[in-house]
């Protein structure tokens, strides 16, 4: 009976998280950046979207088809992925930790990872999907360590293909898996098993067409390379080789792990927890090699930027490793306390947006895009609308879901019949437009008080 109660607590948290993520979007006047991107990109089914693979947008396209182009469809997908990650992490923990209470603490501990409980909860898209894919991958690897069946190898091929189609950062997990397989006997037995060809076949079938899109004649990989350089700040690096990227990487890791390590430290010094001696098993080896692989990447490419949200999906499964190394004085009490802390955090997230609005705390989600959409609809209804970026385009599409909206920064957009129409281009940077005089303007729009100018082409 106690085991069922514990299981229900995790299920309750997953359901509540889904509901809260879905509902808090109604407190926002505008979409978050990632939701706005999806509102824009989900107008089409493509083999890739600028610097991201297509799976998340395909899922969003499907939800839009069912629920319509509205806030609920965009928040619902994030809610499903958040809840799915909680349930999959719990499932992975259960097969490694047999104690019914302790196996729940890995999920409850996520509340002490700020980037997960905040960014993933409120705005992240591809990263949320990658979290679920990476946790699922570790779960399938554990199944293969236990039993090398055809079904498990097919599952491995599926999660690898889905992971690559979710976000390119999944490659860091794959490299780590292969390197550890050279070191660890149990993982090497998976790689060298002839059935691994089934995994490879399934993965290739899932990613083959997208890889052709990326590496094909349109050379989208060049845009991807430019995007990576811009995101990690390689253009900001000084000439010569520097160890600064390692310090930046360490700082991001510290920001990711500090709250949970602080809680563990308090528990240790208060003698509420103690540490177990652990063998260097395959999961521990994956942790150390993952640290090394990412460190080498940032060092070799002289990265000047490392965001905690980039690290989150790759390290979230190791919360299980942390829980395995700890002995708890009263695990049942910790589960109860952790459950209510999680509930409290959900409550804070629910009221956060309206409280920010009430206290006049600046936030871009409090500035609706009705002024732009109304001006376009009233004065330029017969034209093709081209907005400055996907944030503008996605929010305008939310208000006019029946129209095709274009974005000036969408490099993966192919020719469309709608582009034959005359265009009204809305821009923030009039110097980039050949015409000298705009036909219309909107001054001081949004949180950033941007000036928008309207041109006819």
XYZ file of C-alpha atoms in Angstrom:
457
model
C 0.000 0.000 0.000
C 2.837 2.413 0.872
C 4.458 1.807 -2.512
C 1.257 2.715 -4.335
C 0.890 5.900 -2.301
C 4.434 6.962 -3.234
C 3.811 6.190 -6.859
C 0.633 8.238 -6.767
C 2.551 11.224 -5.413
C 4.818 11.265 -8.458
C 1.845 10.840 -10.768
C 0.025 13.669 -8.987
C 3.048 15.950 -9.432
C 3.226 15.104 -13.132
C -0.477 15.842 -13.635
C -0.364 19.052 -11.598
C 2.718 20.224 -13.486
C 0.973 19.613 -16.800
C -2.112 21.522 -15.672
C -0.167 24.469 -14.252
C 2.073 24.805 -17.323
C -0.991 24.684 -19.544
C -3.001 27.201 -17.536
C -0.428 29.863 -16.588
C -0.123 30.876 -20.224
C -3.550 32.553 -19.951
C -2.012 35.120 -17.609
C 0.338 36.246 -20.393
C -0.557 38.905 -22.947
C 2.096 37.626 -25.358
C 3.904 34.362 -26.026
C 7.326 33.552 -24.593
C 10.186 33.525 -27.098
C 10.161 29.756 -27.708
C 6.359 29.566 -27.939
C 6.374 32.451 -30.410
C 8.956 30.601 -32.504
C 6.720 27.544 -32.557
C 3.664 29.646 -33.417
C 5.610 30.819 -36.439
C 7.430 27.659 -37.553
C 4.427 25.361 -37.067
C 2.791 26.983 -40.086
C 4.687 24.407 -42.160
C 5.998 20.856 -42.012
C 9.670 21.091 -42.970
C 12.642 18.753 -42.614
C 14.353 21.337 -40.419
C 13.790 24.793 -38.988
C 16.747 27.179 -39.142
C 19.258 25.856 -36.566
C 16.975 23.236 -34.991
C 15.842 19.747 -36.055
C 12.138 19.346 -36.796
C 10.636 16.982 -34.218
C 9.400 19.532 -31.677
C 7.748 21.637 -34.366
C 6.161 18.551 -35.910
C 4.627 17.720 -32.526
C 3.459 21.328 -32.213
C 1.955 21.177 -35.701
C -0.040 18.117 -34.632
C -1.360 19.775 -31.468
C -2.266 22.896 -33.447
C -4.267 20.723 -35.826
C -6.248 19.326 -32.899
C -6.619 22.327 -30.585
C -6.120 25.216 -32.991
C -3.439 27.891 -33.027
C -3.808 29.211 -29.493
C -1.881 29.610 -26.280
C -3.187 26.339 -24.907
C -1.662 24.303 -27.754
C 1.817 25.769 -27.196
C 1.793 25.414 -23.412
C 0.223 21.949 -23.566
C 3.194 20.462 -25.425
C 5.652 21.852 -22.881
C 3.418 20.543 -20.106
C 3.343 17.048 -21.603
C 7.124 16.983 -21.944
C 7.692 18.268 -18.407
C 5.319 15.682 -16.949
C 6.765 12.966 -19.192
C 10.279 13.698 -17.951
C 9.151 13.396 -14.326
C 7.536 10.023 -15.024
C 10.439 8.693 -17.101
C 13.030 9.766 -14.533
C 10.954 8.022 -11.875
C 10.830 4.883 -14.017
C 14.608 4.963 -14.545
C 15.193 5.464 -10.823
C 12.883 2.582 -9.883
C 14.860 0.012 -11.863
C 18.120 1.147 -10.235
C 16.932 1.869 -6.683
C 14.621 -0.757 -5.207
C 13.616 1.252 -2.134
C 10.148 2.658 -2.872
C 10.724 5.930 -1.014
C 14.281 6.677 -2.077
C 13.415 6.034 -5.713
C 11.007 8.990 -5.544
C 13.600 11.415 -4.217
C 15.336 11.743 -7.588
C 12.167 13.278 -9.031
C 11.488 15.434 -5.986
C 15.088 16.713 -6.041
C 14.428 18.373 -9.416
C 12.709 21.181 -7.541
C 16.198 22.298 -6.433
C 17.459 22.702 -10.021
C 16.353 26.266 -10.873
C 16.853 26.070 -14.626
C 14.618 22.999 -14.782
C 11.823 24.189 -12.537
C 11.787 27.681 -14.074
C 13.051 27.773 -17.663
C 11.788 24.327 -18.693
C 8.564 24.903 -16.797
C 7.766 28.234 -18.436
C 9.465 28.638 -21.784
C 11.903 26.039 -23.145
C 10.886 23.926 -26.142
C 13.584 21.770 -27.788
C 15.479 21.559 -24.498
C 12.373 20.160 -22.781
C 12.074 17.486 -25.450
C 15.781 16.709 -25.150
C 15.434 16.220 -21.370
C 12.844 13.512 -21.991
C 14.940 11.915 -24.766
C 18.162 11.751 -22.717
C 16.450 10.312 -19.628
C 14.712 7.769 -21.882
C 18.073 6.865 -23.429
C 19.593 6.067 -20.029
C 16.548 3.999 -19.195
C 16.886 1.962 -22.398
C 20.629 1.490 -21.848
C 19.876 0.077 -18.405
C 17.360 -2.306 -19.991
C 20.046 -3.448 -22.427
C 22.552 -3.971 -19.649
C 20.019 -6.304 -18.050
C 18.688 -7.991 -21.190
C 19.951 -7.729 -24.750
C 16.705 -8.495 -26.507
C 15.726 -7.456 -30.016
C 12.999 -5.219 -28.564
C 15.487 -3.351 -26.371
C 17.861 -2.792 -29.305
C 14.938 -1.500 -31.376
C 14.087 0.832 -28.486
C 17.684 2.077 -28.429
C 17.537 2.889 -32.137
C 14.239 4.671 -31.624
C 15.383 6.873 -28.719
C 18.637 7.736 -30.510
C 16.788 8.734 -33.684
C 14.215 10.725 -31.745
C 16.964 12.357 -29.677
C 18.837 13.579 -32.756
C 15.599 14.833 -34.276
C 14.820 16.636 -31.004
C 17.987 18.714 -30.598
C 21.517 18.477 -31.972
C 22.964 18.622 -28.436
C 21.964 14.966 -28.182
C 25.238 14.253 -29.987
C 27.112 14.981 -26.733
C 25.277 12.069 -25.092
C 26.066 9.783 -28.046
C 29.785 10.602 -27.948
C 29.820 9.944 -24.203
C 28.035 6.619 -24.652
C 30.520 5.433 -27.289
C 33.579 6.532 -25.282
C 32.349 4.824 -22.103
C 31.589 1.683 -24.119
C 35.321 1.478 -24.882
C 35.992 1.586 -21.135
C 33.094 -0.268 -19.535
C 32.552 -3.965 -20.135
C 28.757 -3.851 -19.827
C 28.317 -1.045 -22.357
C 30.918 -2.592 -24.661
C 28.806 -5.756 -24.714
C 25.934 -3.646 -26.074
C 28.000 -1.933 -28.773
C 29.640 -5.169 -29.952
C 26.411 -7.176 -30.027
C 25.352 -7.900 -33.650
C 21.828 -6.748 -32.757
C 23.182 -3.196 -32.504
C 22.743 -3.115 -36.292
C 18.991 -3.038 -35.657
C 19.500 0.086 -33.546
C 21.572 1.698 -36.263
C 18.982 0.834 -38.914
C 16.097 2.320 -36.937
C 18.089 5.490 -36.193
C 19.115 5.936 -39.818
C 15.523 5.517 -40.978
C 14.405 8.182 -38.533
C 17.093 10.772 -39.250
C 18.122 10.033 -42.849
C 15.871 12.520 -44.620
C 16.670 15.286 -42.143
C 20.411 14.685 -42.541
C 20.004 15.071 -46.307
C 18.147 18.352 -45.730
C 20.948 19.553 -43.459
C 23.896 18.455 -45.608
C 22.226 18.684 -49.020
C 22.540 21.226 -51.825
C 20.941 24.055 -49.828
C 23.883 23.867 -47.388
C 21.857 24.510 -44.279
C 24.778 23.149 -42.254
C 26.617 26.424 -42.890
C 23.811 28.320 -41.161
C 23.911 25.812 -38.314
C 27.671 26.332 -37.912
C 27.201 30.106 -37.862
C 24.441 29.786 -35.270
C 26.620 27.604 -33.012
C 29.497 30.070 -33.256
C 27.187 32.930 -32.332
C 25.596 31.051 -29.413
C 28.851 29.934 -27.783
C 30.537 33.261 -28.540
C 33.555 32.038 -30.500
C 33.748 35.361 -32.324
C 34.335 37.029 -28.944
C 37.369 34.892 -28.161
C 40.719 36.618 -28.198
C 43.410 35.344 -30.533
C 45.387 32.468 -29.096
C 44.486 29.540 -26.870
C 42.932 30.236 -23.474
C 41.699 28.197 -20.490
C 38.932 30.726 -19.883
C 36.253 28.455 -21.459
C 36.875 25.885 -18.708
C 36.200 28.530 -16.070
C 33.027 29.589 -17.892
C 31.970 25.938 -18.117
C 32.657 25.447 -14.405
C 30.610 28.523 -13.549
C 27.624 27.200 -15.533
C 27.920 23.798 -13.839
C 28.030 25.490 -10.449
C 24.898 27.488 -11.264
C 23.158 24.293 -12.397
C 24.054 22.206 -9.347
C 24.578 24.669 -6.484
C 21.062 24.567 -4.896
C 20.870 20.786 -4.811
C 24.448 20.450 -3.574
C 23.657 22.988 -0.865
C 20.660 20.927 0.272
C 22.783 17.754 0.306
C 25.502 19.515 2.296
C 22.993 20.751 4.890
C 21.596 17.218 5.180
C 25.082 15.778 5.631
C 26.249 18.206 8.307
C 22.952 17.842 10.157
C 23.559 14.053 10.040
C 20.269 13.488 8.273
C 22.076 11.811 5.383
C 25.356 9.956 4.853
C 27.271 8.778 1.811
C 27.640 5.204 0.566
C 30.690 3.678 -1.023
C 29.918 3.024 -4.675
C 31.554 0.952 -7.364
C 32.616 2.719 -10.547
C 29.709 1.327 -12.572
C 28.636 2.386 -16.056
C 26.405 5.261 -14.922
C 29.214 6.820 -12.856
C 31.568 6.468 -15.815
C 29.011 8.189 -18.031
C 28.956 11.104 -15.589
C 32.725 11.628 -15.576
C 33.066 11.223 -19.339
C 30.132 13.567 -19.986
C 31.915 16.212 -17.917
C 35.067 15.638 -19.969
C 33.370 15.610 -23.381
C 31.614 18.933 -22.789
C 34.729 20.491 -21.272
C 36.828 19.509 -24.284
C 34.209 20.851 -26.686
C 34.051 24.254 -25.015
C 37.844 24.361 -24.707
C 38.604 23.382 -28.307
C 36.096 25.849 -29.716
C 37.119 28.520 -27.187
C 33.531 29.064 -26.091
C 32.828 32.356 -24.344
C 29.241 31.423 -23.434
C 27.917 28.375 -21.618
C 24.258 28.469 -20.594
C 22.991 26.258 -17.783
C 20.023 25.240 -19.918
C 22.442 23.653 -22.419
C 23.856 21.436 -19.673
C 20.523 20.521 -18.082
C 19.377 17.690 -20.413
C 22.788 16.005 -20.371
C 23.131 15.993 -16.588
C 19.553 15.503 -15.431
C 19.819 11.654 -15.391
C 22.741 11.866 -12.966
C 20.382 13.001 -10.227
C 19.774 9.238 -9.966
C 23.505 8.687 -9.461
C 23.520 11.268 -6.659
C 20.562 9.648 -4.885
C 22.252 6.229 -5.179
C 25.285 7.459 -3.261
C 23.256 8.721 -0.287
C 21.787 6.937 2.725
C 18.778 8.698 4.227
C 17.902 8.678 7.927
C 14.155 8.987 7.291
C 13.361 8.618 3.603
C 9.574 8.480 4.061
C 9.575 11.860 5.811
C 11.793 13.327 3.092
C 9.351 12.122 0.419
C 6.456 13.828 2.214
C 8.382 17.071 2.723
C 9.718 17.009 -0.846
C 6.228 16.445 -2.228
C 4.822 19.515 -0.486
C 7.839 21.628 -1.448
C 7.176 20.676 -5.068
C 3.496 21.592 -4.655
C 4.515 24.951 -3.155
C 6.818 25.673 -6.091
C 3.986 24.869 -8.503
C 1.847 27.342 -6.601
C 4.498 30.050 -6.864
C 4.830 29.432 -10.586
C 1.046 29.729 -10.944
C 0.816 33.191 -9.391
C 4.161 34.514 -10.604
C 2.996 36.090 -13.868
C -0.067 37.918 -12.473
C 1.960 39.105 -9.452
C 4.662 40.490 -11.783
C 1.958 42.326 -13.713
C 0.347 43.640 -10.533
C 3.697 44.937 -9.237
C 4.651 46.385 -12.646
C 7.736 44.169 -12.897
C 8.886 44.471 -16.534
C 8.301 41.372 -18.623
C 7.893 40.990 -22.365
C 4.905 38.646 -21.896
C 2.838 41.545 -20.509
C 2.977 43.450 -23.809
C 0.441 42.132 -26.303
C 0.959 42.398 -30.065
C -2.530 43.694 -30.825
C -1.264 47.172 -31.908
C 0.860 45.645 -34.679
C -1.712 43.039 -35.709
C -4.529 45.592 -35.802
C -2.512 48.047 -37.888
C -1.576 45.328 -40.360
C -5.146 44.048 -40.584
C -6.683 47.498 -41.001
C -4.216 49.085 -43.438
C -2.413 46.198 -45.166
C -4.833 43.296 -45.264
C -4.241 42.571 -48.974
C -0.444 42.353 -48.561
C 1.842 39.556 -47.428
C 2.986 40.412 -43.887
C 6.714 40.166 -43.150
C 7.703 40.729 -39.520
C 11.206 41.521 -38.190
C 11.772 38.190 -36.442
C 10.006 35.012 -35.359
C 9.003 36.495 -31.979
C 6.980 39.179 -33.723
C 5.760 36.827 -36.446
C 4.649 34.120 -33.996
C 2.733 36.535 -31.790
C 1.008 38.123 -34.781
C 0.102 34.689 -36.092
C -1.500 33.895 -32.736
C -3.871 36.809 -33.392
C -4.385 35.910 -37.081
C -4.042 32.112 -37.232
C -5.627 31.819 -40.694
C -2.926 33.894 -42.392
C 0.555 32.901 -43.520
C 2.984 35.152 -41.640
C 6.606 35.492 -42.766
C 9.681 36.434 -40.744
C 12.695 38.289 -42.085
C 15.130 36.130 -40.065
C 13.825 32.739 -41.278
C 16.688 31.500 -43.475
C 15.220 28.010 -43.977
C 12.044 29.362 -45.582
C 11.700 28.137 -49.158
C 9.740 29.886 -51.883
C 6.013 30.036 -51.246
C 3.122 30.956 -53.476
C 2.163 33.613 -50.935
C 5.487 35.358 -51.523
C 4.236 36.337 -54.995
C 1.977 38.888 -53.312
C 3.204 42.382 -52.588
C 4.720 42.556 -49.148
C 4.444 44.919 -46.235
C 7.679 44.595 -44.285
C 7.788 45.632 -40.637
C 11.318 46.348 -39.506
C 13.161 47.577 -36.426
C 16.170 48.560 -38.506
C 15.137 50.993 -41.274
C 18.746 51.404 -42.444
C 18.593 47.822 -43.788
C 15.724 48.739 -46.146
C 16.527 50.333 -49.494
C 13.480 52.564 -49.369
C 14.223 55.847 -47.651
C 10.805 56.738 -46.265
C 8.508 54.313 -44.409
C 4.780 54.438 -45.120
C 3.859 53.914 -41.478
C 5.386 53.445 -38.034
C 4.704 52.300 -34.496
C 6.909 54.072 -31.954
C 7.934 52.784 -28.537
C 6.418 49.309 -28.777
C 6.760 46.675 -26.060
C 9.107 46.246 -23.126
C 12.133 47.379 -25.118
C 10.289 50.443 -26.516
C 11.238 49.477 -30.071
C 10.393 51.663 -33.060
C 8.733 49.753 -35.898
C 8.619 50.975 -39.505
C 6.363 49.728 -42.282
C 7.550 49.447 -45.916
C 5.800 48.214 -49.080
C 7.696 46.011 -51.570
